[in-house]
Steps between C-alpha positions, in 0.01 A plus 500: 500500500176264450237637256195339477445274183119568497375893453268635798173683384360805614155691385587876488209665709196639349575853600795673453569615822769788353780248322611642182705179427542140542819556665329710732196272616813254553668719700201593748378132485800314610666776715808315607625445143735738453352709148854435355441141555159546294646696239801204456214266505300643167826596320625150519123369372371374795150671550265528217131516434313116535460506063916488575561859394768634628479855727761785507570732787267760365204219407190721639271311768203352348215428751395096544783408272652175594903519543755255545842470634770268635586500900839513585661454882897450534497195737188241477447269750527104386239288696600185538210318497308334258105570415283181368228481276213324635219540225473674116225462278402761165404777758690512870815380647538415887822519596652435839722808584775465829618732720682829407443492113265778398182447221596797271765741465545750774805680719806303475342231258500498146533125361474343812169456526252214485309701148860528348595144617191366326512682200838388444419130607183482299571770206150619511563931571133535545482367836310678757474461885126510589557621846779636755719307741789672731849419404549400844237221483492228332215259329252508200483750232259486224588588176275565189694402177161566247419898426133403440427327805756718737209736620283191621776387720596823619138578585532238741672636737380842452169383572544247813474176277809357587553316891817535584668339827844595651724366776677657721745490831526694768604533874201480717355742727387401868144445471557347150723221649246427756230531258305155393531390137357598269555858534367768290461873441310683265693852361320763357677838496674767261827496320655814335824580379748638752904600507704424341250395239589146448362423862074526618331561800183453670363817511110588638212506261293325297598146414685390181724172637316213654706157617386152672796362727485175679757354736516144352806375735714573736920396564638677803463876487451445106123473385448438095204688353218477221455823314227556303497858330158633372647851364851541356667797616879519500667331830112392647619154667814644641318813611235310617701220704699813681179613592432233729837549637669190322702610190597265256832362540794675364275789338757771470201724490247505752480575793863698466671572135822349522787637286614381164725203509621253300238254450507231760405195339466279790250757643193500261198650590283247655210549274390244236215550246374149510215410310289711205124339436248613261249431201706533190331809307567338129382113638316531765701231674558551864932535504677454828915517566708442811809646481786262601761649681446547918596776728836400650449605828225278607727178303824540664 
């Protein structure tokens, strides 16, 4: 059994939406924790209010209340690969993240994470990621370390401010391998949820995910891309790339959802987030990273 070191946070909802407990909300929230598993879990003290007040069983809900409690799994993955600090200052952290090693808790991880790996490394537990980046790829992550500035960085991305460039392999198409260099293709389309619900789809109507891709170079049948997303919905690049009929290599997604396996280490996703640029809300300096590692495919 691995249980996580760090409590996860959730805001009760505003409206009460028929729970008469905590236990309750828990139960309809996460519906593939057993209730008995939930009930073990605030017996033994391990969910409580944020003040650290512990709940019972019969705690009533309380709307917009924040909660806490301790993820468990039986087996964690260990990732054997090592993340590397590339920047820190009073406010952010970049940190280049590899393959395989997810940003926050989730699923089958608990501790191995890059947010647990850093707390631990650094000691600071008010370390925040600024943004999202899929287990399955690897490259920068910004963290904010300072409460008082953590809304100016976040507002970054939420607002467009950041430029942020990703590379990419893939096996070309027909016309694509005959195509002159440079090569590009402008994306503008929608993205919903679809099933199960940790995959999207391009679905018809009004647009909410926009991507720049350029061919840069070609080896073969292998071409290696420049992505530059403009919106940031979940799986856009990899969505995006299969809808020009070239899928990223080894995405265990798109275009077909493969089954679970063990993870295949020599076999990471061929997507790299390369380089974060933009005018540093608190200094107005203009910050730039490049993210250090390479995609595998194109090296070998």
């Amino acid at each position: 059994m691995s249980i996580a070191t760090n409590a996860s946070e959730i805001t009760l909802p505003a409206v009460n939406n028929g729970w008469h407990s905590v236990l309750q909300f828990l139960c309809s929230q996460f519906p593939y924790i057993p209730e008995a598993v939930w009930r073990a879990r605030i017996n033994s003290g391990k969910v409580h209010w944020f003040n650290g007040e512990a709940i019972t069983e019969h705690t009533p809900f309380t709307p917009s209340k924040r909660l806490c409690y301790y993820r468990e799994v039986i087996t964690e993955p260990v990732i054997p690969f090592a993340h590397h600090i590339l920047y820190q200052d009073q406010h952010i952290l970049i940190v280049d993240k590899p393959h395989f090693l997810p940003v926050t808790p989730g699923g089958d991880y608990v501790n191995e994470c890059l947010l647990a790996r850093l707390q631990q490394q650094l000691g600071l537990a008010d370390l925040v990621p600024a943004h999202r980046l899929d287990r399955e790829t690897a490259g920068l992550v910004l963290f904010s370390l300072n409460m008082e500035s953590r809304a100016a960085y976040c507002q970054l991305f939420s607002n467009g401010q950041i430029h942020k460039q990703y590379q990419a392999t893939a096996a070309l198409t027909t016309l694509a391998q005959q195509a002159e260099l440079p090569c590009n293709w402008h994306i503008e389309n929608r993205i919903e949820k679809s099933q199960p619900r940790f995959i999207n789809a391009i679905v018809p109507g009004k647009v909410n995910a926009v991507s720049d891709i350029e061919l840069m170079a070609k080896k073969g049948e292998l071409g290696l891309f420049q992505l530059s997303p403009h919106t940031g919905k979940t799986h856009q690049l990899r969505l995006h790339m299969q809808s020009l009929g070239m899928p990223i290599l080894y995405d265990k997604y798109y275009p077909v959802l493969q089954p679970k396996t063990d993870l295949q280490f020599n076999q990471p996703l061929q997507l790299l987030a390369k380089t974060l640029s933009f005018i540093d809300p608190i200094s107005n300096a203009k910050q730039s990273f490049s993210s250090k590692q390479v995609l595998t495919s194109w090296c070998s």
